[in-house]
CSV table of C-alpha atoms and ligand atoms in Angstrom, one decimal:
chain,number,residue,atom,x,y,z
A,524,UNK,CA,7.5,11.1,-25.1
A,525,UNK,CA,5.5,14.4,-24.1
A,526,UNK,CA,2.6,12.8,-24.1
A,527,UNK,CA,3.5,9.6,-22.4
A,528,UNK,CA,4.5,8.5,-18.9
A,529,UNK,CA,8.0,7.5,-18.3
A,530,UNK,CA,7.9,3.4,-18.3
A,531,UNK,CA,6.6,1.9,-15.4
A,532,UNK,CA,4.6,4.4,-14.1
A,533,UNK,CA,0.8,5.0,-14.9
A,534,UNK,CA,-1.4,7.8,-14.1
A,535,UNK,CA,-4.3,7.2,-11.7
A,536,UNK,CA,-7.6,7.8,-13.1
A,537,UNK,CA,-10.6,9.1,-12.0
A,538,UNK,CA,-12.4,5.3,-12.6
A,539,UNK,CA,-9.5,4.1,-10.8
A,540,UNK,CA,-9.0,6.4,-7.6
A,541,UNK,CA,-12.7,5.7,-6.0
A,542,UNK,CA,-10.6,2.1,-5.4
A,543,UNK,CA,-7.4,3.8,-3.7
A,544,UNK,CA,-9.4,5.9,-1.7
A,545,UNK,CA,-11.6,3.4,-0.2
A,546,UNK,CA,-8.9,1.0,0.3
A,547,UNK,CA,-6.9,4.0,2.2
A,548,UNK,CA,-9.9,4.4,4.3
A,549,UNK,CA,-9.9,0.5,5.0
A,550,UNK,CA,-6.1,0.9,6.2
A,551,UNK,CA,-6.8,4.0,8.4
A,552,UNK,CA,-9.6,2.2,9.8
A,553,UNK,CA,-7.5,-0.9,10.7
A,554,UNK,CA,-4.7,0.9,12.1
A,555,UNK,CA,-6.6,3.1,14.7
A,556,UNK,CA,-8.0,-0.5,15.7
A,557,UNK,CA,-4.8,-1.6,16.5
A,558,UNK,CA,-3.1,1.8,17.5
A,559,UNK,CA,-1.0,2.3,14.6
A,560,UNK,CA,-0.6,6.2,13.9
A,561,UNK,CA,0.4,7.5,10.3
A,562,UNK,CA,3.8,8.8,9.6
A,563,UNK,CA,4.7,10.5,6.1
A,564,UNK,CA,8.5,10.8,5.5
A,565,UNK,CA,10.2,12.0,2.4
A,566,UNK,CA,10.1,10.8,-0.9
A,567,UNK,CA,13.9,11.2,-1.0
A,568,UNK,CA,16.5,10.8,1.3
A,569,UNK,CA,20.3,10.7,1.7
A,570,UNK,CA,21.6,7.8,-1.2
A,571,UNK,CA,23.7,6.7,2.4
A,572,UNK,CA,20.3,5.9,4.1
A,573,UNK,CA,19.0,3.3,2.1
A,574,UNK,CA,22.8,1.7,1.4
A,575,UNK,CA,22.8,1.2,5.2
A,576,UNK,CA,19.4,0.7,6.4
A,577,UNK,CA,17.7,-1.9,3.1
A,578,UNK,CA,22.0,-3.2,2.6
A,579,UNK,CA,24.5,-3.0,0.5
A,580,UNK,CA,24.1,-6.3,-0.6
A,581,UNK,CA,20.6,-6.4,-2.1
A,582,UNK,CA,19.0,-6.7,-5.3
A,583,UNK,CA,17.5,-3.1,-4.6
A,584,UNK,CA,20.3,-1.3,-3.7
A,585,UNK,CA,22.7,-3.1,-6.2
A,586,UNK,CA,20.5,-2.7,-9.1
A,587,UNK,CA,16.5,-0.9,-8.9
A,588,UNK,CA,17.6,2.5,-7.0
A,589,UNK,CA,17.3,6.0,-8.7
A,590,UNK,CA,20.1,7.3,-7.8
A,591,UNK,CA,21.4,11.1,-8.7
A,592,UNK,CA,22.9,14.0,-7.6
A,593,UNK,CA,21.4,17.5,-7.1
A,594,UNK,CA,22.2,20.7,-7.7
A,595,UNK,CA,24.4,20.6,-4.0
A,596,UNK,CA,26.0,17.4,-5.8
A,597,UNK,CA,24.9,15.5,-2.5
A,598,UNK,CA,23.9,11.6,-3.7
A,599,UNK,CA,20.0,11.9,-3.0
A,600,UNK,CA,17.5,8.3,-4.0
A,601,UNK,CA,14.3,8.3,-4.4
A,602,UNK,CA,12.9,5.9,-1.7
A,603,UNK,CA,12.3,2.2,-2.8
A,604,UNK,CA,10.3,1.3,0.3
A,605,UNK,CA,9.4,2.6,3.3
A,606,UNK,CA,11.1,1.2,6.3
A,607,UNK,CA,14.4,3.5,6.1
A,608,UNK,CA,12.8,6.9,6.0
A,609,UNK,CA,11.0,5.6,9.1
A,610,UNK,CA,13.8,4.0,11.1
A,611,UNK,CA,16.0,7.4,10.4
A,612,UNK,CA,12.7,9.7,11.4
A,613,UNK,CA,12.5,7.3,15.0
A,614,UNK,CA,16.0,8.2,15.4
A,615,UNK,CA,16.2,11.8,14.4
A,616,UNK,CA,12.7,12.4,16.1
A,617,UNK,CA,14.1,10.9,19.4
A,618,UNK,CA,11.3,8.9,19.7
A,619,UNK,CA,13.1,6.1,21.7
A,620,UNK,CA,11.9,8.4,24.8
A,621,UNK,CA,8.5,7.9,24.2
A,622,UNK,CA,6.7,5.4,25.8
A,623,UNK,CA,7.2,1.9,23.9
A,624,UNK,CA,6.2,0.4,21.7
A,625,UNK,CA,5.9,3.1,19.0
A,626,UNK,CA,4.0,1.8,16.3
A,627,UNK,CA,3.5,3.4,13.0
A,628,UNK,CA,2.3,3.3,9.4
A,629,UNK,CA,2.7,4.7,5.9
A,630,UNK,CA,1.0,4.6,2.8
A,631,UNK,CA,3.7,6.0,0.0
A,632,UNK,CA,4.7,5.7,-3.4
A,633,UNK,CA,7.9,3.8,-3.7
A,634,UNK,CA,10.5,3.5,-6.5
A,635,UNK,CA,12.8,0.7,-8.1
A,636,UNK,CA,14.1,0.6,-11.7
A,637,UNK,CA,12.9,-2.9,-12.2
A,638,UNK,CA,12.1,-4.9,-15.4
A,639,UNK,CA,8.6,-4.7,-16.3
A,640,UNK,CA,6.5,-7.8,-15.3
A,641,UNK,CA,3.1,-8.4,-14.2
A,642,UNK,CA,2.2,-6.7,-10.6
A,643,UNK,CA,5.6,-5.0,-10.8
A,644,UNK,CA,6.6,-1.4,-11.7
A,645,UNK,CA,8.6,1.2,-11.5
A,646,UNK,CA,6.8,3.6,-9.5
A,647,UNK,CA,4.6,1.7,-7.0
A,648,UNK,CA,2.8,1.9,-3.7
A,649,UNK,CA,2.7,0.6,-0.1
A,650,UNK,CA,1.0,0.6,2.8
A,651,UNK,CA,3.8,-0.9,5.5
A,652,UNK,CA,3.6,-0.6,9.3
A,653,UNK,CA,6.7,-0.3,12.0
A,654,UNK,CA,6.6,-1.1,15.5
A,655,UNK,CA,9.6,-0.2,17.5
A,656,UNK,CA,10.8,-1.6,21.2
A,657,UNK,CA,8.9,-4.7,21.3
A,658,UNK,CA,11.0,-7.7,20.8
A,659,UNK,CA,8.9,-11.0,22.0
A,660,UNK,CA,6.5,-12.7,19.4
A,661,UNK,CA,3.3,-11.0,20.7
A,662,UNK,CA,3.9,-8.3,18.3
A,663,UNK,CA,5.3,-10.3,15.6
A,664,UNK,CA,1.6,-11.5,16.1
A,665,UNK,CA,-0.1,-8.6,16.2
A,666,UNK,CA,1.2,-7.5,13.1
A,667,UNK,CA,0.5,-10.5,11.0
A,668,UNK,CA,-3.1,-10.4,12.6
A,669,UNK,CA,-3.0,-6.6,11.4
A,670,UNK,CA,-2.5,-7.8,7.8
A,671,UNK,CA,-5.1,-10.8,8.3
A,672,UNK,CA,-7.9,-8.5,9.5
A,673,UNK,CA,-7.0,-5.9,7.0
A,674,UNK,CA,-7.6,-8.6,4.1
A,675,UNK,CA,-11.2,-9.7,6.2
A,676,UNK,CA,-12.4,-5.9,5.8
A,677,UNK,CA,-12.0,-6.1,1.9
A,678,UNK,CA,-13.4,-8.9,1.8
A,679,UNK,CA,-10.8,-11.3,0.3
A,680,UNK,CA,-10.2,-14.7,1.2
A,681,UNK,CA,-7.5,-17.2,1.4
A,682,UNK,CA,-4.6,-15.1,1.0
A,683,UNK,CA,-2.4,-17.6,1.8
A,684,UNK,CA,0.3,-17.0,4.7
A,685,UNK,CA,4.3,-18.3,5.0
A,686,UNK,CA,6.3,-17.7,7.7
A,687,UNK,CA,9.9,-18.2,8.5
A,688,UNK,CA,12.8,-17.6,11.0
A,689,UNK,CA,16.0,-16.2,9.4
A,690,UNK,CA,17.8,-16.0,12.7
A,691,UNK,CA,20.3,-13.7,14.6
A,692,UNK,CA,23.5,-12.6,14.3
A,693,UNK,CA,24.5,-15.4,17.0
A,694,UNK,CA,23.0,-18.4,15.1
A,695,UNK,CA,24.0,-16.4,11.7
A,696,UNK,CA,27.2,-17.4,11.7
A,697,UNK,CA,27.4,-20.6,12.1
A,698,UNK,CA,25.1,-21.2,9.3
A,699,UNK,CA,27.2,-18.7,7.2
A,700,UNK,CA,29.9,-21.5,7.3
A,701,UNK,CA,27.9,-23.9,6.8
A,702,UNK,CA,26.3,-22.0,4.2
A,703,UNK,CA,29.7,-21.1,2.5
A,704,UNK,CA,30.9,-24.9,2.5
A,705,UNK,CA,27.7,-25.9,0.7
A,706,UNK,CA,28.4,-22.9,-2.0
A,707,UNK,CA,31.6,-22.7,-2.2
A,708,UNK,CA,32.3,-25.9,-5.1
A,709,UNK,CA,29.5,-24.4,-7.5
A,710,UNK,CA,30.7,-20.7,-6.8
A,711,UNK,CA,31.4,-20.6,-10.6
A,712,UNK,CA,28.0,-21.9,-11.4
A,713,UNK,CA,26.6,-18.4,-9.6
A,714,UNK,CA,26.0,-15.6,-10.9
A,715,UNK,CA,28.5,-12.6,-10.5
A,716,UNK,CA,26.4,-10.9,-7.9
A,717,UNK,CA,26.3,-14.4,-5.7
A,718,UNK,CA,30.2,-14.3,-5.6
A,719,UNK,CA,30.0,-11.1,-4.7
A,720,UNK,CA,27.5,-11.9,-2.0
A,721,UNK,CA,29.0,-14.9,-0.9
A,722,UNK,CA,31.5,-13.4,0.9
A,723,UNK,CA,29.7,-10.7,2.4
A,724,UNK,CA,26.1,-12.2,3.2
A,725,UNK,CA,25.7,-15.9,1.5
A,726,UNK,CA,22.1,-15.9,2.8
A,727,UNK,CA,20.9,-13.4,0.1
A,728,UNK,CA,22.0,-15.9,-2.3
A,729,UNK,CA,19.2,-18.0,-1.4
A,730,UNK,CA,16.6,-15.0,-2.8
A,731,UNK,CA,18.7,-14.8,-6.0
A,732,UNK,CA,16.3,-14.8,-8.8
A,733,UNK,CA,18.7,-16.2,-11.4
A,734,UNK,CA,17.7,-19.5,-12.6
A,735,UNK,CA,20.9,-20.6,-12.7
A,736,UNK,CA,21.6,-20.0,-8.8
A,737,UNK,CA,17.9,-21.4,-8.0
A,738,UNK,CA,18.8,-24.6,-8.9
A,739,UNK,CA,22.3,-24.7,-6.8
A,740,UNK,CA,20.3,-22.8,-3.7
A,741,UNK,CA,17.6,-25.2,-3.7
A,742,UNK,CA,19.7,-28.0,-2.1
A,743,UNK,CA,21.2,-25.6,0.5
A,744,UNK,CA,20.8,-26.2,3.9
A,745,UNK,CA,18.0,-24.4,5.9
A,746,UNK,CA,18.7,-21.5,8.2
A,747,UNK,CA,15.6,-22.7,10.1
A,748,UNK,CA,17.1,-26.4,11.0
A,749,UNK,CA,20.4,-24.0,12.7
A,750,UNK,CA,19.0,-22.0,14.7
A,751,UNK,CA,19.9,-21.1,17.9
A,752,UNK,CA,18.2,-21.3,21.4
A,753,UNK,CA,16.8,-17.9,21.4
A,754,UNK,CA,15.6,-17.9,17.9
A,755,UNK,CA,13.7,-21.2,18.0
A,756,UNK,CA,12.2,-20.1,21.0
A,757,UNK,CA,10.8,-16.3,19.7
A,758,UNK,CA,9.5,-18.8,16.6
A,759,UNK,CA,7.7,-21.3,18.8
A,760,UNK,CA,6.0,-17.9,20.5
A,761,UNK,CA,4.9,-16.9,17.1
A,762,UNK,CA,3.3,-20.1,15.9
A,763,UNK,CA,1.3,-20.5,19.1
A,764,UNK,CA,0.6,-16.6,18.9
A,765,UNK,CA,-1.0,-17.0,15.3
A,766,UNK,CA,-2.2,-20.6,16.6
A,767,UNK,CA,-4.3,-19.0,19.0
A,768,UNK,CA,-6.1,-16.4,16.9
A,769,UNK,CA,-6.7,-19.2,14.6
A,770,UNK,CA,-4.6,-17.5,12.1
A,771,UNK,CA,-3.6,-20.7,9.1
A,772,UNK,CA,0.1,-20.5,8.1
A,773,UNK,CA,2.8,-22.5,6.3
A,774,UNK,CA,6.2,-22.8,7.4
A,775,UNK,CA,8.0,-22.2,4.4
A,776,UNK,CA,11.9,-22.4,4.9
A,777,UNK,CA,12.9,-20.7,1.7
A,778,UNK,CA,11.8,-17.2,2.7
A,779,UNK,CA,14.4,-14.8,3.4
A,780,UNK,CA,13.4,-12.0,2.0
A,781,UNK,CA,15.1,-9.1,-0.1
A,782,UNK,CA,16.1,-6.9,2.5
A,783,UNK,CA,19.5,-7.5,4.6
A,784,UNK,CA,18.3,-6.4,8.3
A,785,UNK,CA,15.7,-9.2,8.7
A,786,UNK,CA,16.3,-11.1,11.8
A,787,UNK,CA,14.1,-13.9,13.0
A,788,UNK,CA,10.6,-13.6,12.0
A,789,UNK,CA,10.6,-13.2,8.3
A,790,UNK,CA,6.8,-14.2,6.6
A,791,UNK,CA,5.0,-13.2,3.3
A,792,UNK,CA,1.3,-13.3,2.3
A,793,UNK,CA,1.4,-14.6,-1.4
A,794,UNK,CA,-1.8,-15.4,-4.4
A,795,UNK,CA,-1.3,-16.7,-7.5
A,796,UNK,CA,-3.0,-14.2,-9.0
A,797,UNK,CA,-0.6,-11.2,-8.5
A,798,UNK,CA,2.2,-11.9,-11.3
A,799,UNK,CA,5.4,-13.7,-11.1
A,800,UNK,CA,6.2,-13.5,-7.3
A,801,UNK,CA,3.1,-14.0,-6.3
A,802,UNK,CA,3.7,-11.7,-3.4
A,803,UNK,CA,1.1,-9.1,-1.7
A,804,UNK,CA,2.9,-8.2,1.2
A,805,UNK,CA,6.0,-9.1,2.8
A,806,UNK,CA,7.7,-8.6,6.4
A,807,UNK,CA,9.2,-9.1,8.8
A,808,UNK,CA,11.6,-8.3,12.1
A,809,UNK,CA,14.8,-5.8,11.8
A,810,UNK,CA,16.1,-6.3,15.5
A,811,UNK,CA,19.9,-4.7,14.3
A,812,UNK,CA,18.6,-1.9,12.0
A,813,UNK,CA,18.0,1.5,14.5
A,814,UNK,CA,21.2,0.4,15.7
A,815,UNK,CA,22.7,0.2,12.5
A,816,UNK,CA,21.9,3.5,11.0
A,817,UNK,CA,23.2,5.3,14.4
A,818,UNK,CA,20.0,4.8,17.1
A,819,UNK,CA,19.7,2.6,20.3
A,820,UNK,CA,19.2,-0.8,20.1
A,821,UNK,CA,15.8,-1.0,19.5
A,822,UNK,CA,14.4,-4.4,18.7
A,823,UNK,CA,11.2,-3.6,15.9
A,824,UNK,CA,9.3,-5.1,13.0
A,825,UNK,CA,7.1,-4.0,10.0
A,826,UNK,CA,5.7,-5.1,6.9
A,827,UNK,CA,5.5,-3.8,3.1
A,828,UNK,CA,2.2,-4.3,1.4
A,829,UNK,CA,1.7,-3.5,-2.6
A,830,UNK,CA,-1.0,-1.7,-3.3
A,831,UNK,CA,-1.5,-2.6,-6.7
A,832,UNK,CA,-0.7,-6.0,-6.8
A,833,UNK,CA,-3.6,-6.2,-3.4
A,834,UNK,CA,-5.7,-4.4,-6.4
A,835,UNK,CA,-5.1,-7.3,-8.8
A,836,UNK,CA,-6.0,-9.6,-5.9
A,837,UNK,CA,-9.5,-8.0,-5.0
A,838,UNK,CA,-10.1,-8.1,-8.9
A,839,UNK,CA,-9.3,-11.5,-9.4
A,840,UNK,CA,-11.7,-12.4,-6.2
A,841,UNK,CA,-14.2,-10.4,-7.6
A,842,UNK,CA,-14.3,-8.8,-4.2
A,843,UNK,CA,-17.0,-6.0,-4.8
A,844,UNK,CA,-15.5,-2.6,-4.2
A,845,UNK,CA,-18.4,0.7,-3.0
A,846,UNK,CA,-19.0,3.3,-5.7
A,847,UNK,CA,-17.9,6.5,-4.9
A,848,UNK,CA,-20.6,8.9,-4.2
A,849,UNK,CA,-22.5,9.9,-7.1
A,850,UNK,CA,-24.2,13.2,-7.8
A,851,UNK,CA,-27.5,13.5,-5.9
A,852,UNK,CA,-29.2,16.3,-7.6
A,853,UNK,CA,-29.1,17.5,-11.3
A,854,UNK,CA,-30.4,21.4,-11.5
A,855,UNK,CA,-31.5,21.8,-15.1
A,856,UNK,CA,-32.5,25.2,-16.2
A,857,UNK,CA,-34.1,27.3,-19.2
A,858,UNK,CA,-33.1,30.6,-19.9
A,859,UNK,CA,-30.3,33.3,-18.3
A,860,UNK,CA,-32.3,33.6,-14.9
A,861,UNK,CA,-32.8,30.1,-14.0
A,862,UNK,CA,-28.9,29.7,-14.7
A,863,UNK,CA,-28.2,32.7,-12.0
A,864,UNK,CA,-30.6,31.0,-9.6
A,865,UNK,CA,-29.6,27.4,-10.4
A,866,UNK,CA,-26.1,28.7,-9.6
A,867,UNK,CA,-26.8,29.9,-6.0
A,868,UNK,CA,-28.8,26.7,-5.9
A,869,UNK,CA,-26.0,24.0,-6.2
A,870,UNK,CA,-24.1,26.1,-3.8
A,871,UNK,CA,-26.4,25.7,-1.4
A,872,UNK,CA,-26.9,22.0,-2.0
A,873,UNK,CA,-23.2,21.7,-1.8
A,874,UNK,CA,-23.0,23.5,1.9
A,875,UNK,CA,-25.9,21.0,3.1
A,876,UNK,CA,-23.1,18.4,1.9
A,877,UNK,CA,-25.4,17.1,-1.4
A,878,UNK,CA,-23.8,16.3,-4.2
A,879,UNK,CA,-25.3,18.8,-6.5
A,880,UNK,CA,-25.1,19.8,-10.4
A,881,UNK,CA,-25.7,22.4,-13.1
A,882,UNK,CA,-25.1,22.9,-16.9
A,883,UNK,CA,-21.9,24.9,-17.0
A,884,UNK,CA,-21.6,25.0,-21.3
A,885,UNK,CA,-25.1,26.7,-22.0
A,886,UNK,CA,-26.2,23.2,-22.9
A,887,UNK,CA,-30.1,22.5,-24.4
A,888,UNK,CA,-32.3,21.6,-22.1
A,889,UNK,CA,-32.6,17.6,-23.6
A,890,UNK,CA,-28.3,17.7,-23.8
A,891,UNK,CA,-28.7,19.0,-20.2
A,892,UNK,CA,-30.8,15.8,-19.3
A,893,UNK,CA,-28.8,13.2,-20.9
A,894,UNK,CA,-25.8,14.9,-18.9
A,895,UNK,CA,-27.7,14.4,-15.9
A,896,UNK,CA,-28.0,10.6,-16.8
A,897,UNK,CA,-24.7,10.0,-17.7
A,898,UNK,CA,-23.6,11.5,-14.2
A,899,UNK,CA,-25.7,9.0,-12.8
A,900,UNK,CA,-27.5,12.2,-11.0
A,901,UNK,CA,-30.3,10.6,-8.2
A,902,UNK,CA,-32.5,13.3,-8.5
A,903,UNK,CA,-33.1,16.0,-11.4
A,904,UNK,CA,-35.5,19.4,-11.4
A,905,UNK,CA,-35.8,21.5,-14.4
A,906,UNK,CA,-35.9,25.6,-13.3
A,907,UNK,CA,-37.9,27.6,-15.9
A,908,UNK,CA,-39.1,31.6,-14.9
A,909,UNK,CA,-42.5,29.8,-13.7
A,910,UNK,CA,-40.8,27.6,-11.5
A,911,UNK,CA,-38.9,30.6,-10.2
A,912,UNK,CA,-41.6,33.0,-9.4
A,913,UNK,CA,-43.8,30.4,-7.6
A,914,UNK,CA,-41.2,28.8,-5.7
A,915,UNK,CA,-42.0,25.3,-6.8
A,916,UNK,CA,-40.5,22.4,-8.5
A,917,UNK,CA,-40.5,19.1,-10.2
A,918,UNK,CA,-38.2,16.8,-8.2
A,919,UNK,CA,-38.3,13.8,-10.2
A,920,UNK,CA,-36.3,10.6,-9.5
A,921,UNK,CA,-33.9,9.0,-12.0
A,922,UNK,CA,-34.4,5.7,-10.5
A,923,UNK,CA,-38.7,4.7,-10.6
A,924,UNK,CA,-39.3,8.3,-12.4
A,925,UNK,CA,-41.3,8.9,-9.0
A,926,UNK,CA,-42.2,12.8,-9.7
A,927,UNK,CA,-43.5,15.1,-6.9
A,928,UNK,CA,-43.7,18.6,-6.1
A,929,UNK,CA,-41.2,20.8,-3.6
A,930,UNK,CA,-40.4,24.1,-2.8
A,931,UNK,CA,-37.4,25.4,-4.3
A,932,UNK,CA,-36.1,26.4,-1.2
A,933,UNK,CA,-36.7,23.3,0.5
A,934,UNK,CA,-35.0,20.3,-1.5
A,935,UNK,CA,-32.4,20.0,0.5
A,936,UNK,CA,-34.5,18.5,3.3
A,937,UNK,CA,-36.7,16.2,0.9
A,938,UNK,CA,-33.3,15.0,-0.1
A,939,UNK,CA,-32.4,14.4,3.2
A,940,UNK,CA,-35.3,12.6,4.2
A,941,UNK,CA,-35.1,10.1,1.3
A,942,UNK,CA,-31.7,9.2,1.8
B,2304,ATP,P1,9.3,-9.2,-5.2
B,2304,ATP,O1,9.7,-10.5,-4.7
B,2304,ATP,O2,8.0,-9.2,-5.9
B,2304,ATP,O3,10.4,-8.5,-6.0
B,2304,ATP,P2,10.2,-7.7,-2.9
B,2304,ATP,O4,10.7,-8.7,-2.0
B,2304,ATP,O5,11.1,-6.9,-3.8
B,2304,ATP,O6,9.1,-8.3,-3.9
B,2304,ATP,P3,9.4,-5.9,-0.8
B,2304,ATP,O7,10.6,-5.1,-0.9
B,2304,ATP,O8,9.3,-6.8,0.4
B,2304,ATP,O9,9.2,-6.7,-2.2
B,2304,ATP,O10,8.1,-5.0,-0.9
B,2304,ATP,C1,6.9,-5.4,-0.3
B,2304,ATP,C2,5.8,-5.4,-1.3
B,2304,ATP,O11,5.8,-4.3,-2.2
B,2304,ATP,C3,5.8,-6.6,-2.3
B,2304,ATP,O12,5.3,-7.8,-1.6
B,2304,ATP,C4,4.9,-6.2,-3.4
B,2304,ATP,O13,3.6,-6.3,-3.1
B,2304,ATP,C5,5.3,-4.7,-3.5
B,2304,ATP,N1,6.3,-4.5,-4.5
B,2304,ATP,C6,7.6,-4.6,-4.5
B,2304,ATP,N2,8.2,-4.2,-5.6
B,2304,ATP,C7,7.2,-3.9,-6.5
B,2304,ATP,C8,7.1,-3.4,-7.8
B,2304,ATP,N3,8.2,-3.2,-8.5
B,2304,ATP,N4,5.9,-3.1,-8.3
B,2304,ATP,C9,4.8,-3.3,-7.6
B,2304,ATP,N5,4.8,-3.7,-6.4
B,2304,ATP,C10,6.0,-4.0,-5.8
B,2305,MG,MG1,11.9,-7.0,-5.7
């Protein structure tokens, strides 16, 4: 146990983390495009929070949350996505003065005791977005064309794109009953949780992943053949919306995703090669939620994105991700007063911004080289008293074994220049 991590979670390693980083560039870069600003929220809140704002009657809150009580023996959760801690920092922030929309986004680790399956763990992480105020399709849009650009930058392809209206609480109801009517002779066939949801909100029992309730929800009426007026319209907006950017998409009626506050536009962007599910990313419009957990009716949107299962997706596309930065410069030395001057050295090279190295376990000179190599050093020089005294060194390259001469105190700028 001491020398393990708790199921579910894994450590990120140093091979690994070159990966995150440059994807977490990629999303900064994409959200200053479209005006997104970051916003970093606990990783726990109020156990209340999450019971109102992802709903009391969902697969996360019934069964994945850590739940627990501290020392104050309030009910604290660790977060299991990100859209809650946001809504409740709009509210508490007052930031439905500001000029609207506000649009934001996250990158976090989230949290759900789940059972282990491919592309699905216990501690995970996602990059979501949340616009608030907006309530036509334009940003419904924008949001989707967020994702689809974000995707182009990494360079992966045919991420394939479903889309969905789950409808308001006007054309709600009368599904509901229709809903309920279609149910209600096979509500023994359903799983305890169904029953339970069956009264309360029937529609989650269409995302029940039972197999016993998939093959009684698969003949049940869709929630996109009932909709009302306003509804259908908002969805006609966002077809021609992703129409015109030439954004592809499937209509796929079954979505309703996990979370109870989704109002009209609900749409994933799945892959079969990210496990079970098959989804990346998954979103969609809250139009009831600020209200809900005690704000103004504010109409918004957003969208959860895994970051590891969009890591299992670049690998299985083979999509080429940039090394990290490698060492430029390897200072091998010989003797006590090349070490002292090797060591003022590096600092140097480090100030001009070059990633430099020396031996820091009184290595031999031939163990000091093969270092070098295995660092993948650019460059190497090897500092004897000689090369001290005159000011002059070897800089030799690792790459065509190109060798020439340079003043000791002037490598940075030969560096520079060959870059
Ligand atoms: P799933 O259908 O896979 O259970 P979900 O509907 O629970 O997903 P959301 O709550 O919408 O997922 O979260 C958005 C995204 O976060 C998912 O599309 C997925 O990429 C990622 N995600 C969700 N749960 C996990 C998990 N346990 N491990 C890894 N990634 C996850
Ligand atoms: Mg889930």
């Amino acid at each position: 146990m001491l020398t393990q991590t708790p199921k579910g979670t894994k450590d990120i390693l140093p091979i690994e983390s070159y990966k995150w980083q440059y994807i977490e560039s990629q999303i900064a870069k994409v959200c200053t495009n479209f005006g997104y600003k970051e916003i970093r929220t606990p990783v726990f809140e109020h156990t209340e929070l999450f019971q109102r704002g992802v709903g009391d009657t969902t697969d996360i809150v019934q069964k994945e949350m850590y739940t627990f009580l501290d020392k104050g023996n309030r009910s604290i959760s660790l977060r299991p996505e990100g859209t809650a801690g946001v809504v409740r920092s709009y509210i508490e922030n007052g930031m439905s003065s500001q000029p609207q929309p506000v649009k934001l986004y996250y990158n976090i680790s989230a949290y759900r005791y789940e059972k282990m399956a491919k592309g699905r763990y216990r501690e995970f992480h996602q990059f979501g977005v949340e616009a608030f105020g907006s309530k036509g399709p334009s940003i419904d849009v924008e949001i989707i064309s967020l994702i689809s650009l974000f995707f182009e930058s990494l360079g992966l392809k045919d991420v394939g794109l479903n889309i969905n209206s789950i409808g308001c609480p006007v054309c709600r109801k009368a599904y509901n009953e229709k809903l309920m009517n279609y149910f209600r002779p096979s509500l023994e066939k359903l799983c305890g949780l169904c029953n339970n949801r069956f009264e309360r909100n029937p529609l989650r029992i269409i995302d029940c992943k039972e197999e016993k309730c998939k093959s009684i929800t698969s003949g049940a009426p869709a929630i996109l053949d009932n909709l009302c007026g306003e509804c259908k319209e908002h969805f006609e907006g966002l077809k021609k919306g992703l129409d015109n950017l030439g954004i592809a998409y499937n209509i796929d009626k079954n979505i309703v995703r996990g979370l109870d506050y989704y109002t009209k536009t609900v749409f994933e962007f799945i892959s079969e090669n990210v496990g079970t599910q098959g989804t990346i990313c998954g979103g969609g419009r809250y139009d009831g939620l600020v209200e809900a957990c005690g704000g103004p009716s504010t109409p918004a949107i957003g969208f959860g994105l895994g970051i590891e299962r969009l890591l299992m997706e670049m690998e299985s596309q083979g999509v080429p991700i940039p090394l990290p930065q490698e060492v430029e410069i390897y200072i091998a030395t010989i003797g006590e007063i090349a070490d002292t001057y090797a060591g003022k050295l590096v600092y140097e090279l480090r100030k001009r911004q070059i990633p430099a190295e020396k031996d820091l376990l009184q290595k031999s000179l031939k163990a000091q080289m093969k270092y070098a190599d295995k660092l993948g050093a650019k460059y190497t020089i090897v500092l004897g008293d000689d090369e001290i005294k005159n000011n002059k060194a070897t800089l030799k390259s690792m790459k065509n074994g190109e060798q020439i001469e340079v003043a000791l105190d002037n490598i940075h700028e030969e560096i520079i220049n060959r870059r």
